[in-house]
Coordinates of C-alpha atoms in Angstrom, one line a residue:
M703 CA 15.4 -85.9 -15.1
D704 CA 16.8 -89.5 -14.1
S705 CA 15.8 -88.8 -10.5
W706 CA 11.9 -88.3 -11.1
L707 CA 12.3 -91.5 -13.5
K708 CA 13.8 -93.3 -10.9
T709 CA 11.1 -91.5 -8.7
G710 CA 8.3 -92.4 -11.0
S711 CA 9.4 -96.2 -10.4
L712 CA 9.5 -96.6 -7.5
L713 CA 5.8 -94.8 -6.8
E714 CA 4.8 -97.5 -9.5
R715 CA 6.0 -100.5 -7.3
K716 CA 4.1 -99.4 -4.1
R717 CA 0.8 -99.0 -5.8
K718 CA 1.1 -102.6 -7.2
S719 CA 2.0 -103.8 -4.0
E720 CA -0.8 -101.7 -2.5
N721 CA -3.5 -102.8 -4.9
N722 CA -2.3 -106.4 -4.1
K723 CA -3.2 -106.1 -0.4
N724 CA -6.2 -104.1 -1.0
P725 CA -8.9 -104.9 -3.7
P726 CA -10.1 -102.0 -5.5
N727 CA -13.1 -102.3 -4.9
K728 CA -13.3 -101.4 -1.8
I729 CA -11.5 -98.8 1.0
K730 CA -11.0 -99.0 4.6
K731 CA -12.3 -96.7 6.3
N732 CA -12.3 -96.0 10.0
N733 CA -13.9 -98.3 12.5
D734 CA -13.3 -101.5 9.7
I735 CA -16.6 -99.5 7.5
I736 CA -15.8 -100.5 3.7
L737 CA -17.2 -98.5 0.8
P738 CA -17.4 -99.5 -2.6
E739 CA -14.8 -97.8 -5.0
T740 CA -18.2 -97.5 -7.7
S741 CA -21.0 -95.7 -7.6
K742 CA -24.1 -97.5 -6.1
T743 CA -27.9 -96.7 -6.7
T744 CA -30.3 -97.0 -3.2
D745 CA -33.8 -96.0 -3.3
N746 CA -33.1 -93.7 -6.6
V747 CA -30.1 -92.2 -4.6
T748 CA -26.6 -92.3 -6.0
L749 CA -23.8 -93.0 -3.9
V750 CA -20.2 -91.4 -5.2
S751 CA -17.0 -92.8 -3.1
P752 CA -14.8 -89.6 -1.9
S753 CA -11.6 -90.9 -4.1
S754 CA -13.2 -90.8 -6.7
S755 CA -14.5 -87.6 -6.5
N756 CA -10.5 -86.7 -5.3
S757 CA -9.2 -88.2 -8.4
N758 CA -11.0 -86.9 -11.1
I759 CA -10.9 -83.6 -9.5
E760 CA -7.2 -84.1 -9.7
S761 CA -7.3 -85.0 -13.2
K762 CA -8.4 -81.9 -14.0
K763 CA -5.3 -80.1 -12.9
W764 CA -2.5 -81.8 -13.6
P765 CA -2.0 -85.1 -15.5
M766 CA -2.7 -88.3 -14.7
V767 CA 0.9 -89.7 -14.4
W768 CA 1.8 -86.5 -12.1
N769 CA 0.5 -86.6 -8.1
E770 CA 0.4 -83.6 -7.2
S771 CA 4.2 -83.0 -5.1
Q772 CA 5.4 -83.3 -8.6
W773 CA 2.4 -80.9 -9.9
I774 CA 3.7 -78.3 -7.7
E775 CA 7.6 -79.0 -8.1
F776 CA 7.5 -78.2 -11.8
K777 CA 4.9 -75.4 -11.2
E778 CA 7.4 -73.7 -9.1
K779 CA 10.7 -74.4 -11.8
Y780 CA 8.1 -73.3 -15.0
P781 CA 6.0 -70.6 -13.9
W782 CA 4.3 -70.6 -17.4
I783 CA 2.9 -74.1 -17.4
V784 CA -0.7 -74.4 -17.2
S785 CA -3.1 -77.5 -17.2
A786 CA -6.5 -78.0 -18.3
D787 CA -8.1 -81.5 -18.7
G788 CA -5.2 -83.5 -17.9
N789 CA -3.1 -81.4 -21.2
L790 CA -0.3 -79.1 -20.3
G791 CA 0.0 -76.0 -22.1
C792 CA 2.0 -72.8 -21.8
N793 CA 0.4 -69.6 -20.5
I794 CA 3.5 -67.7 -22.0
C795 CA 2.3 -68.7 -25.9
S796 CA -1.0 -68.8 -25.7
S797 CA -0.3 -64.9 -24.8
I798 CA 1.3 -64.3 -28.0
T799 CA -0.6 -64.6 -31.2
C800 CA 2.3 -62.5 -33.3
L801 CA 5.9 -62.5 -32.9
G802 CA 5.6 -59.2 -35.6
A803 CA 8.7 -58.2 -36.5
S804 CA 10.7 -60.2 -34.1
K805 CA 9.4 -63.2 -36.3
K806 CA 12.4 -64.8 -37.7
E807 CA 12.7 -67.8 -41.0
R808 CA 11.1 -70.8 -39.7
L809 CA 10.4 -69.7 -36.5
R810 CA 6.9 -70.3 -34.5
I811 CA 5.1 -70.6 -32.0
S812 CA 3.9 -73.8 -30.7
N813 CA 0.0 -74.4 -31.8
E814 CA 0.4 -77.3 -29.1
W815 CA 1.8 -75.7 -26.2
S816 CA -0.3 -72.4 -27.2
N817 CA -3.5 -74.3 -26.7
G818 CA -2.9 -76.5 -23.8
L819 CA -2.9 -80.3 -26.1
I820 CA 0.7 -81.8 -24.4
E821 CA -0.3 -85.0 -23.7
A822 CA 1.8 -87.8 -22.1
S823 CA 2.7 -90.8 -24.1
G824 CA 4.6 -94.1 -23.0
K825 CA 3.3 -97.2 -22.8
D826 CA 3.7 -97.3 -19.0
R827 CA 3.9 -94.7 -16.3
T828 CA 8.0 -94.7 -16.7
S829 CA 7.4 -93.9 -19.6
Q830 CA 4.9 -91.0 -20.1
L831 CA 6.7 -89.3 -17.1
S832 CA 9.8 -89.5 -19.0
N833 CA 8.1 -88.3 -22.2
L834 CA 6.1 -85.3 -20.4
C835 CA 9.9 -84.1 -19.0
I836 CA 11.8 -84.0 -22.0
K837 CA 8.5 -81.9 -24.0
I838 CA 8.2 -79.5 -21.1
K839 CA 12.7 -79.2 -21.4
K840 CA 12.7 -78.9 -25.6
H841 CA 9.5 -76.4 -25.1
Y842 CA 11.7 -74.8 -22.7
E843 CA 14.9 -74.4 -24.7
S844 CA 12.9 -73.6 -27.7
E845 CA 13.0 -70.5 -29.7
G846 CA 9.7 -69.9 -30.3
H847 CA 9.3 -70.3 -26.5
Q848 CA 12.1 -67.7 -25.7
L849 CA 11.3 -65.1 -28.2
A850 CA 7.4 -64.8 -26.7
D851 CA 8.5 -64.9 -22.9
K852 CA 11.1 -61.7 -24.5
I853 CA 7.7 -60.0 -25.9
N854 CA 5.7 -60.7 -22.8
K855 CA 8.3 -59.4 -20.9
E856 CA 8.6 -56.1 -22.8
R857 CA 4.9 -56.0 -23.0
K858 CA 4.5 -55.7 -19.0
E859 CA 7.4 -53.3 -18.7
K860 CA 5.8 -51.1 -21.6
S861 CA 2.8 -51.3 -20.0
I862 CA 4.3 -50.3 -16.9
Q863 CA 5.7 -47.6 -18.3
V864 CA 2.6 -46.3 -20.0
S865 CA 0.5 -46.8 -16.9
M866 CA 3.5 -44.5 -15.2
Q867 CA 3.2 -41.7 -18.1
K868 CA -0.5 -41.9 -17.3
S869 CA -0.3 -41.4 -13.7
I870 CA 2.7 -38.3 -14.6
V871 CA 0.5 -36.6 -16.9
D872 CA -2.6 -36.2 -14.5
H873 CA -0.1 -35.2 -11.4
E874 CA 1.0 -32.4 -14.0
Q875 CA -2.5 -32.0 -14.8
T876 CA -3.6 -31.5 -11.1
T877 CA -0.8 -29.4 -10.6
I878 CA -1.4 -27.1 -13.3
K879 CA -4.8 -26.5 -11.8
V880 CA -3.6 -26.1 -8.6
F881 CA -1.0 -23.6 -9.3
R882 CA -3.7 -21.6 -11.7
T883 CA -5.5 -21.3 -8.5
A884 CA -3.0 -19.7 -6.7
Y885 CA -2.3 -17.5 -9.1
Y886 CA -5.9 -16.3 -9.7
I887 CA -5.6 -15.5 -6.0
A888 CA -2.4 -13.6 -6.8
M889 CA -3.7 -11.5 -9.2
Q890 CA -6.8 -11.1 -7.7
N891 CA -4.9 -9.8 -4.5
R892 CA -7.1 -11.9 -2.2
S893 CA -5.7 -13.5 1.0
F894 CA -3.7 -16.5 0.3
S895 CA -5.9 -18.8 3.3
D896 CA -8.6 -18.5 0.0
H897 CA -6.4 -21.1 -1.3
D898 CA -7.7 -23.9 0.3
D899 CA -11.5 -22.6 -0.2
L900 CA -11.0 -22.5 -4.0
I901 CA -10.1 -25.8 -4.1
K902 CA -12.4 -27.3 -2.1
L903 CA -15.0 -25.6 -4.2
Q904 CA -13.4 -26.9 -8.0
E905 CA -13.3 -30.0 -6.2
I906 CA -17.5 -29.9 -5.5
N907 CA -17.5 -28.9 -9.3
G908 CA -16.2 -31.9 -10.1
V909 CA -12.7 -30.9 -11.4
N910 CA -9.5 -33.0 -9.8
L911 CA -6.9 -31.3 -7.9
G912 CA -5.1 -33.9 -6.4
K913 CA -4.1 -34.5 -3.0
L914 CA -1.5 -32.3 -2.4
L915 CA -0.9 -28.4 -2.3
H916 CA -3.7 -27.6 -1.2
S917 CA -2.6 -25.2 2.0
R918 CA -2.6 -21.6 2.0
Y919 CA 1.1 -22.5 2.7
S920 CA 1.3 -24.2 0.0
A921 CA -0.7 -21.3 -1.7
T922 CA 2.1 -18.8 -0.8
N923 CA 5.1 -21.3 -1.9
I924 CA 3.5 -21.7 -5.7
I925 CA 3.1 -17.9 -5.9
N926 CA 6.3 -17.2 -5.1
H927 CA 7.6 -20.1 -7.2
I928 CA 5.6 -17.9 -10.0
S929 CA 7.1 -14.5 -9.2
N930 CA 10.6 -16.1 -9.4
I931 CA 10.3 -17.4 -12.9
M932 CA 8.1 -14.6 -13.9
R933 CA 11.3 -12.4 -12.7
K934 CA 14.1 -14.5 -14.3
Q935 CA 12.4 -14.3 -17.6
L936 CA 11.9 -10.9 -17.2
I937 CA 15.9 -9.7 -16.3
S938 CA 16.5 -12.4 -19.3
K939 CA 14.8 -10.1 -22.1
I940 CA 16.2 -7.3 -20.1
I941 CA 19.8 -8.0 -20.8
T942 CA 19.1 -10.1 -24.0
L943 CA 17.6 -6.7 -25.8
N944 CA 20.0 -4.9 -23.8
S945 CA 17.7 -2.1 -22.8
K946 CA 18.1 0.9 -20.8
L947 CA 17.3 0.8 -17.0
S948 CA 15.0 3.6 -14.9
I949 CA 14.6 2.6 -11.5
L950 CA 12.2 4.0 -9.2
I951 CA 12.3 3.3 -5.5
D952 CA 9.8 3.7 -2.7
E953 CA 9.4 2.9 1.2
S954 CA 6.9 1.7 2.3
T955 CA 5.4 -0.1 5.6
S956 CA 4.0 -3.9 5.1
L957 CA 0.4 -4.1 7.6
S958 CA 3.6 -6.0 9.7
N959 CA 4.6 -2.8 10.8
K960 CA 8.0 -4.2 8.6
T961 CA 10.0 -1.6 6.3
T962 CA 10.2 -2.4 3.1
L963 CA 12.0 -0.9 -0.2
V964 CA 9.3 -0.8 -3.4
V965 CA 11.8 -1.1 -6.5
Y966 CA 10.3 -0.8 -9.6
L967 CA 11.6 -0.5 -13.1
K968 CA 11.6 1.5 -16.9
T969 CA 12.7 -0.5 -20.1
Y970 CA 12.1 -1.2 -22.5
L971 CA 10.8 -4.8 -23.7
G972 CA 10.4 -5.0 -27.2
G973 CA 7.0 -2.3 -27.8
N974 CA 6.6 0.7 -29.1
N975 CA 7.4 2.5 -25.5
P976 CA 9.4 1.7 -22.7
E977 CA 7.0 -0.2 -20.2
Y978 CA 6.5 0.3 -16.2
V979 CA 7.7 -3.3 -14.7
F980 CA 7.6 -4.3 -10.8
L981 CA 10.5 -6.3 -9.4
D982 CA 11.1 -6.8 -6.2
L983 CA 9.6 -6.0 -2.8
C984 CA 12.7 -6.3 -0.2
E985 CA 12.5 -5.6 3.7
L986 CA 14.8 -2.8 5.2
Q987 CA 16.6 -3.7 8.6
S988 CA 17.1 -0.1 8.9
Q989 CA 15.8 3.5 7.1
D990 CA 19.6 5.0 6.7
A991 CA 20.9 5.8 3.4
E992 CA 24.0 2.9 3.9
Q993 CA 21.3 0.2 4.2
I994 CA 18.5 1.8 1.4
E995 CA 21.6 1.8 -1.0
K996 CA 23.4 -1.6 0.1
Q997 CA 19.9 -3.0 0.1
L998 CA 19.0 -1.6 -3.2
L999 CA 22.1 -2.2 -5.1
N1000 CA 22.1 -6.7 -4.0
T1001 CA 17.8 -6.5 -5.0
L1002 CA 19.5 -6.1 -8.6
K1003 CA 22.2 -7.8 -8.3
S1004 CA 19.9 -11.3 -7.0
N1005 CA 17.7 -10.9 -9.8
G1006 CA 20.4 -11.0 -12.5
L1007 CA 22.1 -7.6 -13.2
H1008 CA 25.2 -7.6 -13.0
E1009 CA 28.1 -5.3 -12.0
K1010 CA 29.2 -4.4 -15.7
Y1011 CA 25.4 -4.1 -16.8
L1012 CA 24.2 -1.9 -14.2
Q1013 CA 28.0 0.2 -15.0
K1014 CA 26.4 0.7 -18.7
N1015 CA 22.7 0.4 -18.9
W1016 CA 21.6 2.0 -15.6
V1017 CA 20.5 5.7 -16.6
A1018 CA 18.2 7.1 -14.2
I1019 CA 16.4 7.1 -10.4
A1020 CA 13.7 8.3 -9.2
T1021 CA 12.7 8.6 -5.5
D1022 CA 10.5 11.0 -3.0
G1023 CA 11.7 13.7 -1.7
A1024 CA 12.7 12.3 1.6
S1025 CA 16.5 13.5 3.4
V1026 CA 17.7 10.6 3.6
M1027 CA 17.1 9.6 -0.1
V1028 CA 18.2 12.7 -1.8
G1029 CA 20.3 14.4 1.1
K1030 CA 23.0 16.1 -0.7
N1031 CA 25.6 15.0 1.8
S1032 CA 24.6 11.0 2.4
G1033 CA 21.4 10.6 0.5
V1034 CA 20.8 7.5 -1.5
V1035 CA 20.8 9.3 -4.3
T1036 CA 24.4 10.9 -3.5
R1037 CA 25.8 7.7 -2.6
L1038 CA 24.5 5.8 -6.4
R1039 CA 26.4 8.9 -7.7
E1040 CA 29.4 8.2 -6.3
K1041 CA 29.3 4.4 -7.8
Y1042 CA 27.2 5.8 -11.3
P1043 CA 28.2 8.7 -12.6
K1044 CA 26.2 9.6 -15.2
L1045 CA 23.4 8.1 -13.1
F1046 CA 20.4 10.7 -14.0
T1047 CA 18.4 11.9 -10.8
W1048 CA 15.0 13.1 -10.3
H1049 CA 13.3 13.7 -7.6
C1050 CA 9.1 12.7 -8.2
F1051 CA 6.6 15.6 -9.6
N1052 CA 3.6 14.4 -7.9
H1053 CA 5.5 14.6 -4.7
R1054 CA 6.5 17.8 -5.6
L1055 CA 3.3 19.1 -6.4
E1056 CA 2.4 17.5 -2.7
L1057 CA 5.1 19.8 -1.7
S1058 CA 4.0 22.6 -3.0
V1059 CA 0.2 21.8 -1.4
S1060 CA 1.9 21.7 1.6
D1061 CA 3.8 25.2 1.8
T1062 CA 0.9 26.5 0.5
I1063 CA -1.1 25.5 3.7
K1064 CA 1.9 27.1 5.9
D1065 CA 1.7 30.2 4.2
V1066 CA -2.4 31.3 4.2
R1067 CA -3.6 30.9 7.1
G1068 CA -7.3 30.3 7.0
I1069 CA -6.9 26.8 4.8
D1070 CA -5.6 25.7 8.6
H1071 CA -9.0 26.3 9.8
F1072 CA -11.0 24.9 7.0
K1073 CA -8.8 21.9 7.3
C1074 CA -9.9 21.4 10.9
F1075 CA -13.8 21.9 9.8
I1076 CA -13.7 19.3 7.7
D1077 CA -11.0 16.9 9.4
K1078 CA -14.1 17.5 12.0
L1079 CA -16.7 16.0 9.8
Y1080 CA -14.5 13.3 8.7
S1081 CA -13.8 12.6 12.6
L1082 CA -17.8 12.5 13.2
Y1083 CA -18.7 10.5 10.3
N1084 CA -16.7 7.9 10.3
Q1085 CA -16.0 7.4 13.6
S1086 CA -19.6 6.9 14.6
P1087 CA -21.8 4.8 13.3
K1088 CA -25.2 6.5 14.1
H1089 CA -24.4 9.8 13.0
S1090 CA -23.4 8.1 9.5
R1091 CA -26.3 6.2 9.2
A1092 CA -28.5 9.8 10.3
L1093 CA -26.6 11.6 7.8
E1094 CA -27.5 8.7 4.9
S1095 CA -31.3 9.1 6.5
C1096 CA -30.8 12.5 5.8
C1097 CA -29.7 12.3 2.0
Q1098 CA -32.5 9.5 1.1
D1099 CA -35.0 12.3 2.4
L1100 CA -33.3 14.7 0.1
K1101 CA -32.6 12.4 -2.6
L1102 CA -29.1 13.2 -2.8
Q1103 CA -26.5 10.9 -3.5
F1104 CA -24.8 9.9 0.1
N1105 CA -20.6 10.8 0.3
K1106 CA -18.4 9.5 2.3
I1107 CA -15.9 12.2 4.1
G1108 CA -12.6 11.7 3.9
R1109 CA -9.8 14.3 4.8
V1110 CA -8.6 16.8 2.8
L1111 CA -5.2 18.5 3.0
S1112 CA -3.2 15.3 3.6
I1113 CA -0.5 12.7 2.8
R1114 CA -2.6 11.1 0.5
W1115 CA -2.2 12.9 -3.3
V1116 CA -4.8 15.9 -4.1
S1117 CA -7.2 14.1 -5.9
S1118 CA -8.5 12.3 -2.6
S1119 CA -8.6 16.2 -1.1
L1120 CA -10.9 17.4 -4.4
R1121 CA -13.1 14.4 -3.4
T1122 CA -13.5 15.1 -0.3
V1123 CA -14.5 18.6 -1.0
R1124 CA -16.6 17.5 -3.3
S1125 CA -18.6 15.6 -1.0
V1126 CA -19.0 18.4 1.1
W1127 CA -20.1 20.6 -1.6
K1128 CA -22.7 17.9 -2.7
S1129 CA -24.2 16.9 0.4
F1130 CA -24.4 20.6 1.4
A1131 CA -28.2 20.5 2.9
A1132 CA -28.2 17.2 3.7
L1133 CA -25.1 18.0 6.5
H1134 CA -26.8 21.2 7.2
S1135 CA -30.3 19.1 8.1
H1136 CA -28.5 16.6 10.0
F1137 CA -26.7 19.5 12.4
K1138 CA -30.1 21.0 12.3
N1139 CA -31.8 17.8 13.7
S1140 CA -29.4 16.8 16.6
C1141 CA -29.5 20.4 17.8
D1142 CA -32.9 20.2 18.3
D1143 CA -32.5 16.2 19.5
Q1144 CA -33.2 16.4 22.8
S1145 CA -31.9 12.8 23.6
N1146 CA -28.4 14.2 22.8
D1147 CA -26.1 15.5 26.1
K1148 CA -25.3 19.6 25.8
N1149 CA -22.0 19.0 24.6
T1150 CA -23.0 17.1 21.6
I1151 CA -25.6 19.9 21.1
A1152 CA -23.6 22.3 21.6
V1153 CA -20.5 20.8 18.7
F1154 CA -23.5 20.3 16.6
I1155 CA -25.0 24.3 16.7
G1156 CA -21.1 25.1 15.7
L1157 CA -20.9 23.5 13.3
K1158 CA -24.0 24.4 11.5
K1159 CA -23.2 27.8 12.0
R1160 CA -20.0 27.3 10.5
L1161 CA -21.6 25.3 7.4
E1162 CA -24.4 28.4 7.2
S1163 CA -21.7 31.0 6.4
P1164 CA -20.7 32.5 3.5
E1165 CA -17.3 32.6 4.7
F1166 CA -17.2 28.9 4.7
I1167 CA -19.5 29.0 1.1
L1168 CA -16.3 30.9 -0.4
D1169 CA -13.9 29.0 1.0
L1170 CA -15.3 25.5 -0.3
G1171 CA -15.6 27.0 -4.0
I1172 CA -12.3 28.0 -4.3
M1173 CA -11.1 25.1 -3.1
N1174 CA -12.8 22.9 -5.6
D1175 CA -11.7 25.4 -8.0
V1176 CA -8.1 25.2 -7.7
L1177 CA -8.1 21.4 -6.4
Q1178 CA -10.0 20.2 -9.6
E1179 CA -6.9 22.0 -11.7
L1180 CA -4.3 20.4 -9.1
S1181 CA -6.3 16.8 -9.7
M1182 CA -6.4 16.7 -12.7
L1183 CA -2.3 17.3 -12.9
S1184 CA -1.8 15.2 -10.4
N1185 CA -3.6 12.3 -12.8
E1186 CA -1.5 13.4 -15.8
L1187 CA 1.7 13.1 -13.7
Q1188 CA 1.2 9.6 -12.5
S1189 CA 0.4 8.2 -16.7
R1190 CA 2.7 5.5 -17.9
T1191 CA 3.2 7.2 -21.1
I1192 CA 4.0 11.1 -19.7
T1193 CA 7.3 12.6 -21.2
L1194 CA 9.3 15.0 -19.6
P1195 CA 8.1 17.8 -22.3
K1196 CA 5.1 16.9 -21.6
V1197 CA 5.2 17.5 -17.9
E1198 CA 6.4 21.1 -18.4
Q1199 CA 3.9 21.4 -20.8
S1200 CA 1.2 20.5 -18.5
I1201 CA 2.7 22.1 -15.1
K1202 CA 3.1 25.7 -16.8
R1203 CA -0.3 25.3 -18.3
T1204 CA -1.9 24.3 -15.1
I1205 CA -0.1 27.1 -13.3
R1206 CA -1.3 30.2 -16.3
I1207 CA -4.3 28.7 -15.4
I1208 CA -4.7 28.7 -11.5
E1209 CA -3.3 32.6 -11.8
S1210 CA -6.1 33.7 -13.9
F1211 CA -8.6 32.8 -11.0
K1212 CA -7.5 36.1 -9.3
Q1213 CA -8.7 38.1 -12.7
E1214 CA -12.0 35.9 -13.6
P1215 CA -13.5 33.7 -10.6
G1216 CA -13.5 29.4 -10.9
E1217 CA -17.1 27.8 -11.9
Y1218 CA -17.4 27.2 -8.1
T1219 CA -15.9 29.9 -6.8
Q1220 CA -18.8 31.9 -9.1
I1221 CA -21.7 30.1 -7.9
A1222 CA -20.5 31.0 -3.9
L1223 CA -20.3 34.5 -4.8
N1224 CA -23.3 34.3 -6.5
A1225 CA -24.7 32.8 -2.9
K1226 CA -22.9 34.9 -0.9
S1227 CA -24.7 37.8 -2.2
K1228 CA -28.1 36.4 -2.3
L1229 CA -27.1 34.6 1.2
L1230 CA -28.8 31.9 -0.1
F1231 CA -27.1 28.1 -1.2
N1232 CA -29.2 25.0 -1.8
E1233 CA -31.8 26.6 -0.4
I1234 CA -30.6 27.2 2.7
E1235 CA -30.3 30.7 4.4
L1236 CA -26.9 31.8 4.9
V1237 CA -25.8 33.9 8.3
P1238 CA -22.7 36.0 8.5
N1239 CA -20.2 34.9 10.9
K1240 CA -16.9 37.3 10.8
K1241 CA -15.5 35.4 13.5
I1242 CA -14.7 32.3 10.6
V1243 CA -11.3 33.4 9.8
A1244 CA -11.6 32.4 5.9
I1245 CA -9.0 31.9 3.2
N1246 CA -7.7 35.0 1.2
Q1247 CA -8.3 34.4 -2.0
N1248 CA -5.8 35.9 -4.0
Q1249 CA -2.6 34.9 -1.7
F1250 CA -3.7 31.8 -1.8
I1251 CA -3.9 31.3 -5.6
Q1252 CA -0.4 33.6 -5.3
S1253 CA 0.7 31.4 -2.7
I1254 CA 0.1 28.0 -5.2
V1255 CA 1.5 29.9 -7.9
D1256 CA 4.4 30.3 -6.6
R1257 CA 5.5 27.1 -4.9
M1258 CA 4.3 25.1 -8.2
T1259 CA 6.8 27.2 -9.5
T1260 CA 10.0 26.9 -7.4
Q1261 CA 8.9 22.7 -7.4
L1262 CA 8.3 22.1 -10.1
C1263 CA 9.7 23.8 -12.5
S1264 CA 13.5 23.5 -13.9
R1265 CA 16.0 26.2 -13.6
S1266 CA 18.9 26.9 -15.3
E1267 CA 21.3 26.4 -11.6
D1268 CA 19.8 22.9 -12.0
E1269 CA 22.2 20.4 -12.5
N1270 CA 19.9 18.3 -14.6
Y1271 CA 19.2 22.1 -16.5
Q1272 CA 20.9 21.1 -19.6
L1273 CA 19.8 17.4 -20.1
L1274 CA 16.2 18.8 -19.7
S1275 CA 16.6 21.2 -22.4
D1276 CA 18.3 18.5 -24.6
I1277 CA 15.6 16.3 -24.1
S1278 CA 13.1 19.5 -24.6
A1279 CA 14.8 20.1 -28.0
L1280 CA 13.8 16.5 -29.4
D1281 CA 9.9 17.2 -29.2
L1282 CA 8.5 16.3 -32.2
N1283 CA 6.7 19.5 -31.9
N1284 CA 9.9 21.0 -31.3
I1285 CA 11.8 19.9 -34.8
K1286 CA 11.4 22.8 -37.2
T1287 CA 13.0 22.7 -40.6
G1288 CA 13.2 25.5 -43.6
S1289 CA 14.1 29.1 -44.3
S1290 CA 13.7 29.8 -39.9
G1291 CA 15.2 26.6 -38.6
S1292 CA 18.6 24.6 -39.5
I1293 CA 18.2 20.9 -41.1
R1294 CA 20.9 19.8 -38.5
Y1295 CA 18.1 21.2 -36.1
G1296 CA 19.0 19.2 -32.8
E1297 CA 22.0 17.5 -33.6
L1298 CA 24.4 18.4 -31.1
E1299 CA 21.7 18.3 -28.4
L1300 CA 21.2 14.9 -29.5
R1301 CA 24.9 14.0 -29.3
R1302 CA 24.8 14.9 -25.8
I1303 CA 22.5 12.9 -25.1
C1304 CA 23.9 10.2 -26.4
R1305 CA 27.3 10.7 -24.9
R1306 CA 25.1 10.8 -21.2
F1307 CA 23.9 7.6 -21.8
D1308 CA 25.8 5.6 -23.8
V1309 CA 24.1 5.6 -27.0
D1310 CA 25.3 4.8 -30.9
E1311 CA 25.4 8.3 -32.0
I1312 CA 25.8 6.7 -35.5
Q1313 CA 22.9 4.8 -35.4
A1314 CA 20.3 7.5 -33.4
I1315 CA 21.5 10.4 -35.4
P1316 CA 20.2 9.3 -39.1
R1317 CA 16.9 8.8 -37.3
I1318 CA 16.1 12.0 -35.8
K1319 CA 16.7 13.3 -39.4
S1320 CA 13.8 11.4 -40.5
L1321 CA 12.0 12.5 -38.0
Y1322 CA 12.4 16.4 -40.2
R1323 CA 9.5 18.0 -41.1
K1324 CA 9.8 19.0 -45.6

């Protein structure tokens, strides 16, 4: 402050000496041009000297006692200083209207500083400079200004924090929307490349989805992340409930020709019944039993199912009938039984049913000829769009529904074979019309015409109609059984009942023909089917119906029905005994019916007998 006072005195003396040399009413300019300081009017035009104009402007920026360098220096030292009309003020104090909870007794914000009313006082310039410096220093050190400065800083920090929180919330909301989009793609089994297109569509509709996570690679990572979280929650719930586990595994091949292992769990998740849940799809380096076993155990443990839990709660595993899975010496099941002795192993019923059908095809000669004819129809209409359009046109002419013809008795379930046989049955007239038109079409070459002539002769033969009828009846029953076996709520006692019922129905076709077989027999006697004349053809090897029926019955009995020599026969008998329909009491039954079987099951699967037995007793009918 003393330095400022000395500087002010020197500047004052210098200004006085300059005024003595140059009169105050004139200012020298270039080439000795002198302009009067005061304004004068010439021809109604007012002239104002530049020095006077600058002085007025400067007086509005800072106090008159300061020059520009002093103002700049004070402004750098005290950034909160503001000036208006030559008076000083404090922009910090002016921005704080109330001290709020921070207010203390006899503490206030200076109205003069907050309203910009501070001016220099004193007789001369030196005293005015000193007075301003003292006022600035006192205000800077005042408790009111310090508190206002603190409140202002907190307000700015809070504003930044609120802004950051809003930015974070906005980012989270856009991320949630992107995650939902990716989840939709996974749920609908759509291509991951659709992710970017769906993002653009939503943005066109006005949805803010940010700028990140819009590529198909991001969609892949998002879906993997969601699946990992869901899988962790699932395993955590299973472990919390201490639920027993049944595991279903099967090999599959991806579109990129990579061999994979599909792993499903059947377990209790708190509902009324156990549920099937998908666990993982893991790649196999090789398809031998050792690699499959290793990959399965690694998958279970990597997902949180540790060894101790598996030893206590892993009760069953179901596989297909491949030798690598159920081989007696070194199959996957055999290797797992060595580590988990109480493991209940099961060969899938649907695979057994398919094996029964496959063995029947080998036993009965005529089935091969029937299968070859249907496969010829499949290749004819699926490999040639021209023939497919021609058949569709014939269906339209005959007012029939166009049904695609697939394969029969192939690697697919029997339900697929039934759809194919039904398609041929319903499209019989359209097929005959197409074959006839193709035979008469002169644009076809001789080989093509010969093929259609052969197809037409077989199609219009009564032997083929009988084969088609018996196949319809048998495959219909097998398809119903197959669909029932695929039910998620099916139980082993119900399966056994359904299998035995289906066997009896098929066996009854020997004495009483089925619906479609009866129609075929009537057509054979009249040599007319769907208004098309039938022509007997002794060259056709027809299916021996009785042999076919007996073969399918024998194969189903061997493959699907439990036998006393099976290792799981005792367990299956115990489970059947506990079926609600078999629990009886009264004069013909014991009040302790099922108790022995239940104890054996509890010991097999490490279940508490004390809790289980009272529950089974509560189900006894009075």
